[in-house]
Each structure stands twice: as C-alpha cells, then as structure tokens.
C-alpha cells in the first residue's frame, strides 16, 4: 500500500513549524517540512528531532519555479504523488504600511502568484481524495475591499483565475503609478498589498475547488487567527500551536464534504460573499 505524504510550505518557523509538528504526531504517513533556506530548514528539523519528532526536509522556494519543479520531480520519483498540501509560505513587510511598488510586488509574488506555480507544477501529483489548505488571513476576506467594481468581479459565480490575476495586476499598476485610492480598502488602506494578496489567495481557493471537484480533492482557505509570530510584530494573540489546530482540523478531522470554503480560527465557515461583514483586518499602530 502506498504511504501517504504531506507537504507544508514555509515551515521552518511559526505556524508552518507548528503544523509540521502536529502532523508528525497525528498523520499516518510521511511529513515534509519545506523551507527556502536550507540552513534554517535543517535547524527546524534538528529542533523537532529533539522533541522526538522526525519529519523529512526538502528545500522549496515557492517563488522560484525551478525550485518547485525540482521538488515535484523529487516527490514523483520518491513517492509517485502526495496527499496533503498546506500552502503556508507568506511574507508581510510590517514597516510597509503603505507599500512601495517593490514591496507590494514581493508580497503578491510570494503570497499569491506562487500558488499559481504550485498549481501548475505540484497539483498534478495530488492523489485523488487529497486535502489542500491555503493559509489566508483576516486580510483575505472580501470585507477588506470597498471598490464596488472589484467586488462585483470577485463575487461572480463564474469567477476565473484570469479575473483574479486582472484584479491583482490592476492594483499593482496603481501602486506603480501612484494612483492607489486608499478608500478602495478597509482601515484606510493600511497594508493594501497584503489585503490584495490574501483576497486573491482566498478567491483562488474557490476557483481551484471547482477545477478539482471531480477528483474528490478538498481545497479550503483558513484564517488561523492572529498569531504570535515575527509577522505579527508582537501583536498576535495565539500561540502557533493553537493556531495550527484549525489547519490540522481541516486536514485530519473535517468532513471531506467541507470544500471550497473559508474557515475562521473558531472553525466557523464564514460567508466569503458577505462584503459588509465585520471580518476585515484592522491595523494596530
């Protein structure tokens, strides 16, 4: 019988590290901790080994297509495919409250566009019945947007990846030209780049689910809570292990019928289309 395989991206610290730890304790199969930095990744493996936990390691830079391709080749040759994918790798440059074009592009390339590469290169290796969790954020709900034209596009039942890409590209073009309207976003447009990248990620989750429905693959987005990590700059409330519980629930315990949804940190399924909802992120100065 083929052994099951789980992969967690961006897992050398914080939430990803906690997810790997939880999977190693409960998942009946092989767990890969991946990191773009080999030294940090191996340090994380050593730390987990000291706890009696033994994941495997592989270098994976989600923003580098060659790195993703190399990892895909490795998975195919070693295991033939895999069963769980947690897209956790993400960045947030906390000091870029109103980002430069370069900072906005870095955020979107890492948090959103990398998922397009992963879908192209890694999704063909997902086995039927696989589970995918895209780690979103409070920034990733539609209530973060105020621009009605964008909202009309993103709430369409016929939403496509191209539509999402156009939304992202238009935002970046506005940043580049200095024409961003902060009134298009909640909370005065603070960290608009992160809102755009995470909204795009959540929207892509819904689009991907429709594509892979026939293969019985469950793809969900999750806001794991405000976590005490480097990204939160000390403002987080949850320990990474606590936040990982919601992700682990979707992987290990939730009904396979839960798919194409946006789960909040309390395990409630929030309405993606509730654009007037009180889900948007509030920047703490």
XYZ file of C-alpha atoms in Angstrom:
285
model
C 0.000 0.000 0.000
C 1.327 3.457 -0.941
C 2.339 5.501 2.076
C 0.609 8.859 2.423
C 2.644 12.048 2.092
C 2.044 15.551 3.461
C 3.847 18.763 2.471
C 3.946 22.064 4.368
C 5.490 25.137 2.731
C 7.288 27.865 4.658
C 7.626 25.592 7.661
C 10.946 26.380 9.320
C 9.251 28.541 11.995
C 5.943 29.890 13.281
C 2.687 28.407 12.045
C 4.286 26.139 9.451
C 6.596 24.648 12.061
C 3.618 24.035 14.373
C 1.622 22.392 11.577
C 4.507 20.025 10.806
C 4.791 19.171 14.483
C 1.063 18.410 14.707
C 1.064 16.357 11.520
C 4.013 14.269 12.677
C 2.080 13.398 15.821
C -1.208 12.517 14.108
C -0.800 11.992 10.353
C -0.317 8.394 9.295
C 2.389 8.962 6.739
C 5.478 10.968 5.786
C 5.597 14.699 6.505
C 7.825 17.114 4.590
C 8.931 20.328 6.239
C 9.954 22.658 3.420
C 11.806 25.953 3.569
C 13.511 28.174 1.003
C 16.539 28.435 3.306
C 18.296 25.106 3.776
C 20.170 26.145 6.928
C 17.008 27.330 8.674
C 15.092 24.314 7.472
C 17.650 21.860 8.813
C 17.774 23.787 12.097
C 13.993 23.346 12.370
C 14.372 19.620 11.686
C 17.015 19.374 14.420
C 14.727 21.189 16.846
C 11.854 18.807 16.094
C 14.162 15.802 16.348
C 14.989 16.980 19.859
C 11.278 16.627 20.649
C 11.256 13.086 19.303
C 9.543 14.234 16.078
C 11.039 13.220 12.736
C 9.753 14.952 9.606
C 11.628 14.892 6.320
C 13.143 18.030 4.824
C 13.345 19.479 1.332
C 14.334 22.913 0.084
C 11.405 24.713 -1.553
C 11.320 28.353 -2.621
C 7.718 28.856 -3.728
C 8.649 31.998 -5.695
C 11.174 30.101 -7.837
C 9.559 27.880 -10.480
C 12.731 25.819 -10.873
C 12.740 25.094 -7.127
C 9.083 23.999 -7.284
C 9.844 21.864 -10.339
C 12.801 20.208 -8.609
C 10.632 19.385 -5.610
C 7.883 17.999 -7.853
C 10.395 15.749 -9.603
C 11.632 14.522 -6.224
C 8.092 13.762 -4.981
C 7.198 11.921 -8.170
C 10.329 9.796 -8.171
C 10.281 9.067 -4.432
C 6.538 8.718 -3.747
C 4.630 8.891 -7.029
C 2.372 11.606 -5.628
C 1.180 13.134 -2.364
C -1.960 13.557 -0.278
C -1.802 16.749 1.801
C -0.578 20.226 0.893
C -0.518 23.218 3.222
C 0.293 26.424 1.344
C 1.635 28.394 4.292
C 4.635 30.285 2.866
C 3.952 34.014 3.096
C 5.531 37.363 3.847
C 4.433 40.703 5.294
C 6.806 43.646 5.472
C 5.382 45.217 8.584
C 7.058 48.592 8.087
C 5.481 48.975 4.633
C 2.078 50.175 5.876
C 1.576 51.952 2.553
C 3.869 49.859 0.369
C 6.282 50.783 -2.358
C 5.770 49.020 -5.691
C 8.712 46.700 -4.972
C 7.314 45.709 -1.562
C 3.807 45.196 -2.967
C 5.164 43.010 -5.774
C 7.245 40.918 -3.357
C 4.190 40.322 -1.189
C 1.931 39.356 -4.076
C 4.572 37.189 -5.766
C 5.054 35.209 -2.549
C 1.537 35.114 -1.137
C -0.480 34.713 -4.328
C 1.420 34.144 -7.548
C 3.422 31.311 -6.010
C 0.137 29.407 -5.700
C -0.303 29.593 -9.458
C 3.110 27.968 -9.919
C 2.298 25.361 -7.288
C -0.991 24.568 -9.000
C 0.734 24.173 -12.351
C 3.643 22.059 -11.124
C 2.565 20.270 -7.941
C -1.207 19.793 -8.257
C -0.839 17.117 -10.975
C 0.840 14.991 -8.266
C -2.049 15.301 -5.800
C -3.722 11.942 -5.363
C -7.487 11.589 -5.610
C -9.028 12.474 -2.250
C -6.171 14.810 -1.316
C -6.648 17.778 1.004
C -5.224 21.241 0.357
C -5.262 24.109 2.848
C -4.405 27.628 1.703
C -3.440 29.732 4.718
C -5.214 33.049 4.365
C -5.714 35.852 6.881
C -8.219 38.367 8.201
C -6.875 40.405 5.263
C -8.202 37.715 2.936
C -11.952 38.293 3.318
C -13.884 40.366 0.782
C -14.962 42.782 3.521
C -11.433 44.244 3.207
C -12.469 45.766 -0.125
C -14.594 48.859 -0.729
C -14.153 49.172 -4.508
C -17.531 48.066 -5.927
C -16.199 47.164 -9.356
C -13.627 44.820 -7.847
C -16.250 43.371 -5.516
C -18.602 42.701 -8.429
C -15.843 40.788 -10.204
C -14.733 38.777 -7.171
C -18.271 37.827 -6.113
C -19.157 36.457 -9.534
C -20.189 32.800 -9.511
C -18.228 32.467 -12.753
C -15.003 33.858 -11.292
C -11.850 32.664 -13.080
C -8.150 32.706 -12.309
C -7.762 35.284 -15.075
C -10.243 37.572 -13.277
C -8.208 37.309 -10.072
C -4.973 37.979 -11.954
C -6.510 41.069 -13.546
C -7.550 42.357 -10.105
C -4.023 41.829 -8.775
C -2.374 43.349 -11.860
C -4.601 46.424 -11.746
C -3.743 47.008 -8.100
C -0.001 46.688 -8.778
C -0.262 49.051 -11.725
C -1.969 51.573 -9.432
C 0.842 51.238 -6.884
C 3.434 51.677 -9.608
C 1.709 54.811 -10.934
C 0.992 56.261 -7.504
C -2.763 56.141 -8.155
C -3.865 53.790 -5.361
C -7.061 55.027 -3.701
C -6.893 54.035 -0.042
C -10.676 54.365 0.107
C -10.829 51.192 -2.004
C -9.836 49.278 1.143
C -10.898 48.901 4.756
C -8.953 50.592 7.542
C -7.711 53.456 5.403
C -5.856 51.174 3.011
C -3.187 50.114 5.507
C -1.279 47.103 4.130
C -3.368 47.115 0.983
C -0.792 44.838 -0.692
C -1.406 42.154 1.920
C -5.165 42.519 1.604
C -4.915 42.118 -2.168
C -2.609 39.079 -1.986
C -4.706 37.277 0.611
C -8.042 38.135 -1.032
C -6.587 36.748 -4.253
C -5.466 33.597 -2.419
C -8.914 33.043 -0.902
C -10.638 33.683 -4.230
C -8.259 31.256 -5.950
C -9.264 28.629 -3.401
C -12.870 28.797 -4.624
C -11.812 28.653 -8.276
C -9.446 25.719 -7.703
C -12.098 23.726 -5.867
C -14.352 23.812 -8.913
C -11.475 22.617 -11.118
C -10.605 19.613 -8.943
C -14.078 18.661 -7.712
C -14.241 15.531 -9.855
C -11.065 14.173 -8.252
C -12.625 14.420 -4.786
C -9.907 16.865 -3.684
C -10.857 19.215 -0.836
C -9.368 22.714 -1.114
C -10.089 25.219 1.653
C -8.809 28.586 2.839
C -8.319 29.277 6.526
C -7.701 32.248 8.773
C -5.830 30.560 11.643
C -6.046 33.554 13.975
C -3.785 36.422 14.991
C -0.611 34.538 15.794
C 2.375 35.452 17.947
C 4.971 35.324 15.154
C 7.594 37.575 13.574
C 4.993 38.617 11.008
C 2.647 39.881 13.744
C 5.385 42.054 15.263
C 4.389 41.092 18.804
C 0.704 41.869 18.241
C -0.505 38.295 17.939
C -2.774 36.621 20.446
C -2.461 32.922 19.623
C 0.458 30.594 20.120
C 1.386 28.953 16.763
C 0.417 25.539 18.169
C -3.070 26.851 18.982
C -3.443 28.366 15.522
C -2.235 25.147 13.889
C -5.186 23.277 15.413
C -7.625 24.767 12.885
C -5.389 23.807 9.962
C -4.926 20.299 11.364
C -8.688 20.010 11.802
C -9.222 20.685 8.101
C -6.564 18.132 7.164
C -7.322 15.335 9.602
C -10.802 15.685 11.084
C -13.153 17.738 8.933
C -15.652 16.086 6.639
C -14.360 15.741 3.072
C -17.587 17.495 2.077
C -16.136 20.717 3.503
C -14.514 22.110 0.396
C -14.134 25.447 -1.332
C -14.795 27.253 1.953
C -13.206 29.936 4.116
C -12.808 28.722 7.703
C -12.211 31.165 10.541
C -9.999 30.443 13.545
C -13.042 29.328 15.578
C -13.759 26.663 12.919
C -16.831 28.554 11.722
C -17.308 28.764 7.969
C -17.600 32.442 7.109
C -19.532 33.776 4.146
C -16.991 34.829 1.526
C -19.673 36.953 -0.182
C -20.569 38.955 2.938
C -18.812 42.100 1.759
C -20.403 44.172 4.532
C -19.260 41.728 7.221
C -17.036 42.572 10.165
C -14.204 40.279 9.122
C -11.672 42.760 7.771
C -8.260 43.277 9.279
C -7.611 46.279 11.496
C -4.048 47.526 11.595
C -2.749 48.038 15.123
C -0.404 51.041 15.160
